[in-house]
Tab-separated table of C-alpha atoms in Angstrom:
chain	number	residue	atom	x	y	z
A	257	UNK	CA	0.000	0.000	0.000
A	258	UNK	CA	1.728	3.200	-0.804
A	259	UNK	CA	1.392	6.498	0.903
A	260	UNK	CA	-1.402	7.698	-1.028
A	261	UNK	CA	-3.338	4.925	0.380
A	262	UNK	CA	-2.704	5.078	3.987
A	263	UNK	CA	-6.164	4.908	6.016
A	264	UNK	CA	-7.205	8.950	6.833
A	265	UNK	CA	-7.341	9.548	10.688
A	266	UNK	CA	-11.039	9.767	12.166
A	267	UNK	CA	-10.678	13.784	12.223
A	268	UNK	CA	-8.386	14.519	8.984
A	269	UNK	CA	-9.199	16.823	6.631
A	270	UNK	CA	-11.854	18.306	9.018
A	271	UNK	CA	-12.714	21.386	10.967
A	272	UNK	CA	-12.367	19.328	14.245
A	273	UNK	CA	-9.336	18.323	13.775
A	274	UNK	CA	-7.986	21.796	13.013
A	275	UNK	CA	-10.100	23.225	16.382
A	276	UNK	CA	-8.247	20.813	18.628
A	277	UNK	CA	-4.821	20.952	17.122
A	278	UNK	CA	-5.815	25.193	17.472
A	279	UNK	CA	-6.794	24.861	21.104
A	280	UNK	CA	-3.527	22.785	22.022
A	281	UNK	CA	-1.373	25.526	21.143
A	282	UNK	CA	-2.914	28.383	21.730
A	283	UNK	CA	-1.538	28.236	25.461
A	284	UNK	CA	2.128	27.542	25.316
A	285	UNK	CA	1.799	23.714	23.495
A	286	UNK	CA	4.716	24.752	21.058
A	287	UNK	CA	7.278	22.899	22.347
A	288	UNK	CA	9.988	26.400	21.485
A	289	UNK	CA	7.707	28.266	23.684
A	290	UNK	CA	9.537	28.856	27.197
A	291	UNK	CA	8.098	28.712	30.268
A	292	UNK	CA	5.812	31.120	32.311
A	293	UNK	CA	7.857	32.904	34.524
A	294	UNK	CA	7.092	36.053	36.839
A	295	UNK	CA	9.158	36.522	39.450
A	296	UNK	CA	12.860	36.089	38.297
A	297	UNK	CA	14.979	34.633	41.201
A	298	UNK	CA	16.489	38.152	41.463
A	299	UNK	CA	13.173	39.386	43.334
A	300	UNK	CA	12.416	41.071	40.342
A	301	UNK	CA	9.137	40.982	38.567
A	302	UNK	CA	8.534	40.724	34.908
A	303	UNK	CA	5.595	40.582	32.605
A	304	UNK	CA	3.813	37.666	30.530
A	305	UNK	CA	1.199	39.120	27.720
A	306	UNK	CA	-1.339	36.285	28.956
A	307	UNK	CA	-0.715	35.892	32.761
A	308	UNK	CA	0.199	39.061	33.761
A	309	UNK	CA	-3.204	40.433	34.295
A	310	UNK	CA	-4.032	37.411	36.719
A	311	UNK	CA	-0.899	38.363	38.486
A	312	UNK	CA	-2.195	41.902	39.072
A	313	UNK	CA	-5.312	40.514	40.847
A	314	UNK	CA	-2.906	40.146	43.794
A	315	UNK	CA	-2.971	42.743	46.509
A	316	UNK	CA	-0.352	43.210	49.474
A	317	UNK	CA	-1.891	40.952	51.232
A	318	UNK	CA	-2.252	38.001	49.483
A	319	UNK	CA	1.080	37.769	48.392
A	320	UNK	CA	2.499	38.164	51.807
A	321	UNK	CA	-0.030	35.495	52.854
A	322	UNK	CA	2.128	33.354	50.133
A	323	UNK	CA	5.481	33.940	51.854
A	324	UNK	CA	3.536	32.837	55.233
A	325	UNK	CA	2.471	29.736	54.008
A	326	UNK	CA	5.545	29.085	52.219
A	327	UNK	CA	7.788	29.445	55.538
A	328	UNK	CA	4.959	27.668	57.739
A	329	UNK	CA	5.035	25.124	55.681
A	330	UNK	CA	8.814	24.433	55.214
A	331	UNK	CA	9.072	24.580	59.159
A	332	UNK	CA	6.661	22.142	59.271
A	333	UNK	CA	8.450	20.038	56.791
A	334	UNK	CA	11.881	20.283	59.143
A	335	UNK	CA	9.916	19.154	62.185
A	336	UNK	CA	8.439	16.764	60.362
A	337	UNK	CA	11.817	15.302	59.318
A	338	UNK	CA	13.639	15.549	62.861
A	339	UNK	CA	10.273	14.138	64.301
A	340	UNK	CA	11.088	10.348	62.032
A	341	UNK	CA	14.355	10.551	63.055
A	342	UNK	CA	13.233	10.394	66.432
A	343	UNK	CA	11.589	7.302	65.657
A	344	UNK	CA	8.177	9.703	66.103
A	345	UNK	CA	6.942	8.686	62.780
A	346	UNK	CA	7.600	5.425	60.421
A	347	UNK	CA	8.031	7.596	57.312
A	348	UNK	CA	8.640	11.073	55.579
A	349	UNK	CA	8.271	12.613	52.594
A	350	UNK	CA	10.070	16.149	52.576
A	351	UNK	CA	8.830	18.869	50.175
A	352	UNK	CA	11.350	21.542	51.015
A	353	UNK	CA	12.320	23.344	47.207
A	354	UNK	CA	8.435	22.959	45.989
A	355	UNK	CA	6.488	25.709	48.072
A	356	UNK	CA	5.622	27.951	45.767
A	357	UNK	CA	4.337	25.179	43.326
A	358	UNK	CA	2.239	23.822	46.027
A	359	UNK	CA	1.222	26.905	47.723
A	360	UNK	CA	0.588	28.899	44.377
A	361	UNK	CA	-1.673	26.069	42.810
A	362	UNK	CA	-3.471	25.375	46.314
A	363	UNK	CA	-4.091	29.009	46.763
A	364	UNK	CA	-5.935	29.106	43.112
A	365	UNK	CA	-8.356	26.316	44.376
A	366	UNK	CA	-11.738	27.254	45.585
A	367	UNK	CA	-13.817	25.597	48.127
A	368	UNK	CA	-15.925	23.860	46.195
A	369	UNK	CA	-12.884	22.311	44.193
A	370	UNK	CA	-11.864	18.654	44.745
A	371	UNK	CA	-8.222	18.027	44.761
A	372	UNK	CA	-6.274	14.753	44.584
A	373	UNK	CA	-2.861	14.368	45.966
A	374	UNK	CA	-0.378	12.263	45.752
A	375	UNK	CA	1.643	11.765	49.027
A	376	UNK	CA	4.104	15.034	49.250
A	377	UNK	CA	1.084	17.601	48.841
A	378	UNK	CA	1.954	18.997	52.528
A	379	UNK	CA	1.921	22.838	51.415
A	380	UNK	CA	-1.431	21.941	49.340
A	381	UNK	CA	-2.905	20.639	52.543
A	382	UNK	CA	-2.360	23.588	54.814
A	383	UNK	CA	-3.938	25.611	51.905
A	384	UNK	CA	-7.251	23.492	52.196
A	385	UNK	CA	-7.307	23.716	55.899
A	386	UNK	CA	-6.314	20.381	56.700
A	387	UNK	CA	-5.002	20.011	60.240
A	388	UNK	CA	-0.815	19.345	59.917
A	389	UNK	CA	-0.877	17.047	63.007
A	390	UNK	CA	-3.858	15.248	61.695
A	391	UNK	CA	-1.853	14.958	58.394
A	392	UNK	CA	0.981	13.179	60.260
A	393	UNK	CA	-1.180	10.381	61.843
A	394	UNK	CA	-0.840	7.978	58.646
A	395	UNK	CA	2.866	8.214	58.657
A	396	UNK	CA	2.889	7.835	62.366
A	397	UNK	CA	0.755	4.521	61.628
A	398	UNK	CA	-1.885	4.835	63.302
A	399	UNK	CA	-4.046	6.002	60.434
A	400	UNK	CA	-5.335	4.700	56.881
A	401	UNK	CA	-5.519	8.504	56.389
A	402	UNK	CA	-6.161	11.095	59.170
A	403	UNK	CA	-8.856	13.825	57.851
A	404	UNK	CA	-11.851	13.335	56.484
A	405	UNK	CA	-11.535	14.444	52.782
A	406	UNK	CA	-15.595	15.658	52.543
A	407	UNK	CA	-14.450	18.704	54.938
A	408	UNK	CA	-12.198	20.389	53.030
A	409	UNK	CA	-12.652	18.471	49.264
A	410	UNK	CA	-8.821	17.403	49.988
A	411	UNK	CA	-8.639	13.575	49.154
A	412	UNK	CA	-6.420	11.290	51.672
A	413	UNK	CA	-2.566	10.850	49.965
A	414	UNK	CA	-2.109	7.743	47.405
A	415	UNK	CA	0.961	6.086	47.986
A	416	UNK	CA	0.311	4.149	44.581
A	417	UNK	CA	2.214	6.219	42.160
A	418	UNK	CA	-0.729	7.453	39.389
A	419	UNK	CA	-3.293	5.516	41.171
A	420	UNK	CA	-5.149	8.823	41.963
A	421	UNK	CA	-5.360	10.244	38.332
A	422	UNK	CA	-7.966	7.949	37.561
A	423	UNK	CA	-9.845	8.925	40.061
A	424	UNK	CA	-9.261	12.312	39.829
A	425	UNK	CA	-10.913	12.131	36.180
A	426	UNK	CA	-14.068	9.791	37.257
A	427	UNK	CA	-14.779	12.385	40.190
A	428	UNK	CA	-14.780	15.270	37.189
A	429	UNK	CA	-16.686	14.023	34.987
A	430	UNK	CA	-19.542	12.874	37.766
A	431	UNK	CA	-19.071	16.850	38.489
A	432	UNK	CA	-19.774	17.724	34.971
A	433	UNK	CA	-22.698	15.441	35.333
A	434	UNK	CA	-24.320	17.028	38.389
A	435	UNK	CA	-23.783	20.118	36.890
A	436	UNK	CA	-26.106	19.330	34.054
A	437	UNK	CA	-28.310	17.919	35.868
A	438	UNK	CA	-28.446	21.015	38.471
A	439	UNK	CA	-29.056	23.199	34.998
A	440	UNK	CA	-31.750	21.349	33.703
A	441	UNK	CA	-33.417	21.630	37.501
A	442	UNK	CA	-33.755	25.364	36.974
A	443	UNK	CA	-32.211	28.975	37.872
A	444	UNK	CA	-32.114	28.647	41.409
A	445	UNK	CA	-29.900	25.515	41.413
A	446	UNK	CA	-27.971	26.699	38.336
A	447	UNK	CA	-26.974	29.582	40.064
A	448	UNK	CA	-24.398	27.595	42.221
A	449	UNK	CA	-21.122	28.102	41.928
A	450	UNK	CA	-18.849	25.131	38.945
A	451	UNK	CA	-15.935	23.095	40.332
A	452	UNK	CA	-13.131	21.540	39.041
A	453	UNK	CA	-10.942	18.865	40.129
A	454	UNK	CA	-7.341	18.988	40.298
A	455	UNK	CA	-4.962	16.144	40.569
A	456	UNK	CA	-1.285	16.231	41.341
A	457	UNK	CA	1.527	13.442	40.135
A	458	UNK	CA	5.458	13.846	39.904
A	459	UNK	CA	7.891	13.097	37.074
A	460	UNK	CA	8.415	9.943	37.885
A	461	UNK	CA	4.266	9.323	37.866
A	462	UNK	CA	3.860	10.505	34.501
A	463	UNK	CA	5.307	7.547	32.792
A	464	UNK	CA	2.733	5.481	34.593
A	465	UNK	CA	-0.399	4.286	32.298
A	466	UNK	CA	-2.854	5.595	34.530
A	467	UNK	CA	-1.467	9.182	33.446
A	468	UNK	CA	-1.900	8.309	30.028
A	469	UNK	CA	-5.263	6.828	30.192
A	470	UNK	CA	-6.815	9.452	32.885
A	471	UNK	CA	-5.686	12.272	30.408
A	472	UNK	CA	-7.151	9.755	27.473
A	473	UNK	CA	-10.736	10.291	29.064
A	474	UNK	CA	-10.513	13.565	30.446
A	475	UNK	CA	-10.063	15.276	26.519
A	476	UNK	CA	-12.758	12.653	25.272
A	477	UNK	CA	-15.452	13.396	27.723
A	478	UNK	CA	-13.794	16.931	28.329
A	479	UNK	CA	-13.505	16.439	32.039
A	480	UNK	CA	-13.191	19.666	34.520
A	481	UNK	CA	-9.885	18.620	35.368
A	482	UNK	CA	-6.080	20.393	35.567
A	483	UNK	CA	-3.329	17.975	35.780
A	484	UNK	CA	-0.659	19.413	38.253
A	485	UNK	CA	2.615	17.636	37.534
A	486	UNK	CA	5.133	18.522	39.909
A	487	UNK	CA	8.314	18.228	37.722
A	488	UNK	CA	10.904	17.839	40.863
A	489	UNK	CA	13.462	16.306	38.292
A	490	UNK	CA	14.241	13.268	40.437
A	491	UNK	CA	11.962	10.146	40.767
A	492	UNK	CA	13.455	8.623	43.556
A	493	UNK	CA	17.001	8.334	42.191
A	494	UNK	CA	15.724	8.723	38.058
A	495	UNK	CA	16.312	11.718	36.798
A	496	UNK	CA	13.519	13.018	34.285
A	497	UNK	CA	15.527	12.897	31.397
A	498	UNK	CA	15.142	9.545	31.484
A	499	UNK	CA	11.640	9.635	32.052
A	500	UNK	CA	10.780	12.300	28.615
A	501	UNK	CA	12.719	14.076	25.811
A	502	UNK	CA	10.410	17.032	25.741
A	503	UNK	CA	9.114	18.941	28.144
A	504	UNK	CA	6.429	17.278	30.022
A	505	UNK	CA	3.774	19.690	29.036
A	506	UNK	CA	4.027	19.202	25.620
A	507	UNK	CA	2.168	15.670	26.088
A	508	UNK	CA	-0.801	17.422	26.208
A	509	UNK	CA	-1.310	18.434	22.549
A	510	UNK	CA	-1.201	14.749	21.862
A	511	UNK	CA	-4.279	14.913	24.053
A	512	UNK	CA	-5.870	17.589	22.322
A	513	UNK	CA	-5.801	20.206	25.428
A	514	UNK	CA	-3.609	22.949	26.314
A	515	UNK	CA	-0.277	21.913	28.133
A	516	UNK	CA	1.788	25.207	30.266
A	517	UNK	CA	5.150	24.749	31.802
A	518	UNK	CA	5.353	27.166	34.521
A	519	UNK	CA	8.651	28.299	36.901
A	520	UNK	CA	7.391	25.704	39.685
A	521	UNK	CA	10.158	27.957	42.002
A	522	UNK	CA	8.037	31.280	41.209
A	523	UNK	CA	4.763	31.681	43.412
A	524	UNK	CA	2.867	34.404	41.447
A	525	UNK	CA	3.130	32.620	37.710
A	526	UNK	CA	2.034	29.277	39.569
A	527	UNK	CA	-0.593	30.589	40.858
A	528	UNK	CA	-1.498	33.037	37.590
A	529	UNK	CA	-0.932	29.638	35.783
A	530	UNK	CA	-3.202	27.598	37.769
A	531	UNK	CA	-6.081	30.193	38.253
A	532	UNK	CA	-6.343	30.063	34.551
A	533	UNK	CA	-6.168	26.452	33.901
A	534	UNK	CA	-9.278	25.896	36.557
A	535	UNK	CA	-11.684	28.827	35.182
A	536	UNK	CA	-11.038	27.372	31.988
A	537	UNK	CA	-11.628	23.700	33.559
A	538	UNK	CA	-14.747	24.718	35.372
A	539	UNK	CA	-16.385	26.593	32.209
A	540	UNK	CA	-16.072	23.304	30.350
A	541	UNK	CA	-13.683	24.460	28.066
A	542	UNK	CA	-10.933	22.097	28.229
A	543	UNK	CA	-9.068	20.237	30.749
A	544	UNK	CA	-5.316	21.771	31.176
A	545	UNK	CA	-1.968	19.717	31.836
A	546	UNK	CA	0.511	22.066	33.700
A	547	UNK	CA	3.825	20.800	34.497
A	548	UNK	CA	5.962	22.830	37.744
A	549	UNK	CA	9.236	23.183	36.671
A	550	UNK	CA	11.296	22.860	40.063
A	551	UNK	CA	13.386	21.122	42.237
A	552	UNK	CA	13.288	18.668	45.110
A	553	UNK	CA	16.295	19.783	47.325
A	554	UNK	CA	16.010	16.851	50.346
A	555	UNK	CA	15.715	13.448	49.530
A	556	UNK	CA	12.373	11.789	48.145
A	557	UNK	CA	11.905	9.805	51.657
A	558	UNK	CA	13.512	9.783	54.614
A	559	UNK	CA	14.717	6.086	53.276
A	560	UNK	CA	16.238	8.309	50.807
A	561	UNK	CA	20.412	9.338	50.394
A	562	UNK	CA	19.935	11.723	47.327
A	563	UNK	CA	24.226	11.882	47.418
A	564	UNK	CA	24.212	8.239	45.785
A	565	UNK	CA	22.997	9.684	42.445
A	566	UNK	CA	23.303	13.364	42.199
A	567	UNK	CA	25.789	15.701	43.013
A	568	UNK	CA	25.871	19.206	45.550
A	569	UNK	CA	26.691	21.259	43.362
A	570	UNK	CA	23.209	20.700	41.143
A	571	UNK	CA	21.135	21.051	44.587
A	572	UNK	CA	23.511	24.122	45.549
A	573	UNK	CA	22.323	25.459	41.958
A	574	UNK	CA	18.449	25.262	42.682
A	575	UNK	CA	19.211	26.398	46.263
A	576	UNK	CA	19.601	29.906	44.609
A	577	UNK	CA	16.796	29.480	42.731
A	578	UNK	CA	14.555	29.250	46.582
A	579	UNK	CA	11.165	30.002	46.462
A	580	UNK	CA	10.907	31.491	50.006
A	581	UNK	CA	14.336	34.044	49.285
A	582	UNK	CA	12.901	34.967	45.615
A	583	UNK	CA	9.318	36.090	47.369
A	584	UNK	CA	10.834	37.897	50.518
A	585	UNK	CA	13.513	40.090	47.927
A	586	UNK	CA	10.151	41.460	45.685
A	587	UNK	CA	8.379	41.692	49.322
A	588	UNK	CA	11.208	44.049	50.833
A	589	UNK	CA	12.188	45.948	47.727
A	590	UNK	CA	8.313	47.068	46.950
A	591	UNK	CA	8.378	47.829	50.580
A	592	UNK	CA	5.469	45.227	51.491
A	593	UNK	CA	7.028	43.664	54.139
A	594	UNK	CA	9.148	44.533	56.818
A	595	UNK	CA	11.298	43.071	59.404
A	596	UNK	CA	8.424	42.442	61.939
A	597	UNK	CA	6.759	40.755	59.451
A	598	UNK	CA	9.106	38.037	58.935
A	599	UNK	CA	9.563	37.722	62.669
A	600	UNK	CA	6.239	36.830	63.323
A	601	UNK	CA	6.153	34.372	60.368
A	602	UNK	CA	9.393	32.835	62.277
A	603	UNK	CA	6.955	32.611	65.282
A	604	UNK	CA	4.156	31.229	64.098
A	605	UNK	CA	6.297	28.711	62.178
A	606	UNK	CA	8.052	27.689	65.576
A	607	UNK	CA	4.413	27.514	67.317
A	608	UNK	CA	3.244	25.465	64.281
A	609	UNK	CA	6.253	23.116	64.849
A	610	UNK	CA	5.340	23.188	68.657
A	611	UNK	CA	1.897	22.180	68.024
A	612	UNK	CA	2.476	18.907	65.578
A	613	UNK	CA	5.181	17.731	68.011
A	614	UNK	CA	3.089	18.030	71.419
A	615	UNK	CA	0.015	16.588	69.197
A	616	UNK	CA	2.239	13.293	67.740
A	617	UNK	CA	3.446	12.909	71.384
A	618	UNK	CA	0.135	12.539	72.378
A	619	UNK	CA	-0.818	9.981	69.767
A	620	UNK	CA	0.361	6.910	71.662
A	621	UNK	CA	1.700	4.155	69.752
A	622	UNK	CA	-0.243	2.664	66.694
A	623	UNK	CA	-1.813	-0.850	67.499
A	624	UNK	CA	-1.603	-3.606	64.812
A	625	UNK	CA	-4.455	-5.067	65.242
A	626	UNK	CA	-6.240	-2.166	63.822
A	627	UNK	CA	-5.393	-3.941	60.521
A	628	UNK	CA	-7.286	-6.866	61.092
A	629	UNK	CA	-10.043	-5.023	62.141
A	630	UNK	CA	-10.589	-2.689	59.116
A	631	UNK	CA	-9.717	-5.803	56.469
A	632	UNK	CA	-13.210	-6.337	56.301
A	633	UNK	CA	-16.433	-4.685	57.149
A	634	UNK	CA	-17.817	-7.134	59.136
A	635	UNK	CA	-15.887	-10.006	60.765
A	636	UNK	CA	-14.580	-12.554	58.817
A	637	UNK	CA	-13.295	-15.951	59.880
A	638	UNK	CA	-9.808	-16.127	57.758
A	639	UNK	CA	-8.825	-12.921	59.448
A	640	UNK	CA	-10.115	-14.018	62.869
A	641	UNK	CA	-7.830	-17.037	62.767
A	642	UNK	CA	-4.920	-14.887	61.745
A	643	UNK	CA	-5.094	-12.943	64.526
A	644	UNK	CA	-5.557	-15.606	66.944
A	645	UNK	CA	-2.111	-16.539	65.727
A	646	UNK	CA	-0.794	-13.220	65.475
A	647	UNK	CA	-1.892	-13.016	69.715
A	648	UNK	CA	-0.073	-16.184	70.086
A	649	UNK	CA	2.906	-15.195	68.298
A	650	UNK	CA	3.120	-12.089	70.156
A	651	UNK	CA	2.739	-13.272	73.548
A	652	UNK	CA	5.948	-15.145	72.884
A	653	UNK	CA	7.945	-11.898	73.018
A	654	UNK	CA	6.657	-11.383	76.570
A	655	UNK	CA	8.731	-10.395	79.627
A	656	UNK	CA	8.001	-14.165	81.019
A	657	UNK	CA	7.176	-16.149	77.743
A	658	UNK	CA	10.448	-18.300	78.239
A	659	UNK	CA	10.138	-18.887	82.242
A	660	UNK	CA	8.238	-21.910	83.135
A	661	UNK	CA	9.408	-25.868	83.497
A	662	UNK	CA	7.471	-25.696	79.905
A	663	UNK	CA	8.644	-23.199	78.182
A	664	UNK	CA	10.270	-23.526	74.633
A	665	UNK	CA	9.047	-27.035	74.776
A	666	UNK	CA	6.946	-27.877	71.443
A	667	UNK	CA	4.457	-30.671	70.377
A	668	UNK	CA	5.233	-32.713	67.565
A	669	UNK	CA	3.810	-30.652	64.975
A	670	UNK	CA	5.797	-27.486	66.119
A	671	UNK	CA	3.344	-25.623	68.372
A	672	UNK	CA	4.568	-23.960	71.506
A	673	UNK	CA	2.954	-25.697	74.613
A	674	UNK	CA	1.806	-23.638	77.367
């Protein structure tokens, strides 16, 4: 068959085919097109012909709320840290470097927005009013979760790389579905305000199918959905050059939807960035891929050693690029901020840090057998009988298991006689 002859695509020739190619790249999906940037690391700010105007719908106020969240939240992150290595909690997964792609995205949200993280989205948390000690009782163990996700429209973290993208989708397009519904109802319920869903993933996530396939149904049902990928450049120890040769936004066209790369290290395009991506999501036009160019400087756990595969002098290059520094320079030099301002932020950071260590202290130690009870809604026999010989195998390891004429001695088929 030669060339001539090749099968035509399902929208060749045609005017949708030219619409979505259009819509793609109207927003940055040229893969020469740099990416957003507002506030250069030198504290100074610049100007983007599309983003610019979102940028001056920030007051005083709002951006010094930024730098407060930012710096409560790293604080948190360091107590956090020193708490594991106390033995406090089993795990941790530092987010120090990624504030201002966190905190700008989360601060774009609106209540009635649904977001699904992944299992780093501390800063996105504290944006959504989710309690920081409550946040800490899953990696303590002694929680599937810790908040309840229908308060704030903050999902619980997925530890299954991807898993939540899916999900993410499904939940978007059931909102797209009660919204029609509410519109065909009447005015009254019309009248109440759309929501979108947003769903964050790393890097590393993005080469997982569920990426592909969640951003497969959100452009064919045209799901109110932004896809936040957190471009950190290391997946554990895999750098993202392995994981793409373009620029992870640029996966969207393929999708049919606009893809943005935005300076993940610069608050005010983030958030510009993100603001625009959900009014577009929520008015149905088109979900939005946005990848956050930026940097993880700790280690990806606190299994982690990030000096087995890269070296200091990369992490002393995005050091310079720091969120927090970049916001307080523009904050200072426009005279926005002063000195008592960032001594109270130091404050309530230190009484932040105060609170999730007295509240973990209080926790107690979590209590296996909590597994066995949530396996199953009701009780089941399998898990009854393990149990029963988890109990025995437990009381083995007690103060006086081996005292006793009988002790150690076993029946024939290996059980312990007592």
């Amino acid at each position: 068959m030669g060339a001539t002859h090749l099968p035509a695509t399902e929208f060749d020739g045609t005017g949708v085919d030219d619409q979505l190619e259009a819509q793609a790249e109207a927003v940055l999906g040229d893969p020469d097109v740099p990416m957003v940037q507002l506030l250069r690391p030198d504290g100074t700010l610049g100007t983007d012909p599309v983003f610019s105007a979102y940028a001056e719908r920030l007051d005083a106020g709002k951006l010094r709320g930024f730098y407060a969240d930012m710096a409560k939240i790293r604080r948190f992150d360091v107590e956090a840290t020193a708490l594991q290595r106390q033995g406090q909690l089993a795990l941790w997964v530092p987010l120090t470097g990624q504030e201002a792609a966190q905190i700008g995205s989360g601060r774009a949200s609106q209540p009635q927005d649904y977001i699904f993280p992944t299992y780093r989205e501390h800063g996105v948390a504290l944006t959504r009013d989710v309690d920081l000690a409550e946040l800490l009782r899953q990696f303590r163990g002694v929680s599937n979760g810790g908040w309840n996700p229908k308060d704030t429209n903050f999902h619980l973290y997925t530890l299954v790389l991807a898993a939540q993208t899916p999900h993410a989708v499904g939940y978007a397009m059931g909102i797209q579905r009660d919204q029609k519904r509410a519109a065909a109802a009447g005015p009254d319920a019309a009248r109440q305000p759309k929501a979108a869903v947003m769903v964050y993933f790393g890097d590393g996530a993005s080469s997982e199918g569920d990426v592909h396939e969640s951003m497969v149904f959100a452009s064919s049902f045209n799901a109110p959905v932004v896809f936040f990928c957190q471009n950190n450049h290391w997946a554990i120890s895999v750098p993202t050059a392995v994981q793409t040769r373009i620029p992870l936004s640029n996966r969207a066209k393929g999708y049919g939807f606009p893809g943005i790369r935005v300076d993940g290290n610069d608050v005010i395009a983030v958030h510009a960035v993100t603001e625009w991506a959900l009014e577009r999501a929520r008015e149905g036009k088109s979900p939005v891929l946005i990848e956050a160019f930026t940097y993880r400087v700790g280690a990806h756990t606190t299994a982690d050693d990030p000096t087995k595969y890269r070296g200091s002098d990369e992490e002393a290059q995005w050091r310079a690029k720091d969120p927090l520094e970049r916001l307080e320079k523009y904050l200072r030099a426009e005279g926005l901020a002063d000195d008592a301002f960032f001594d109270q932020v130091k404050a309530d950071g230190d009484d932040l840090a105060a609170y999730v260590r007295r509240t973990i202290h209080d926790l107690g130690s979590p209590d296996i057998r909590t597994a066995f009870a949530n396996t199953y809604a009701e009780a089941h026999p399998l898990v009854a009988e393990e149990l029963a010989w988890f109990e025995e195998y437990s009381a083995g390891f007690e103060p006086d298991a081996g005292q006793g004429a009988d002790a150690g001695q076993h029946d024939t088929d290996g059980a312990v006689r007592r």
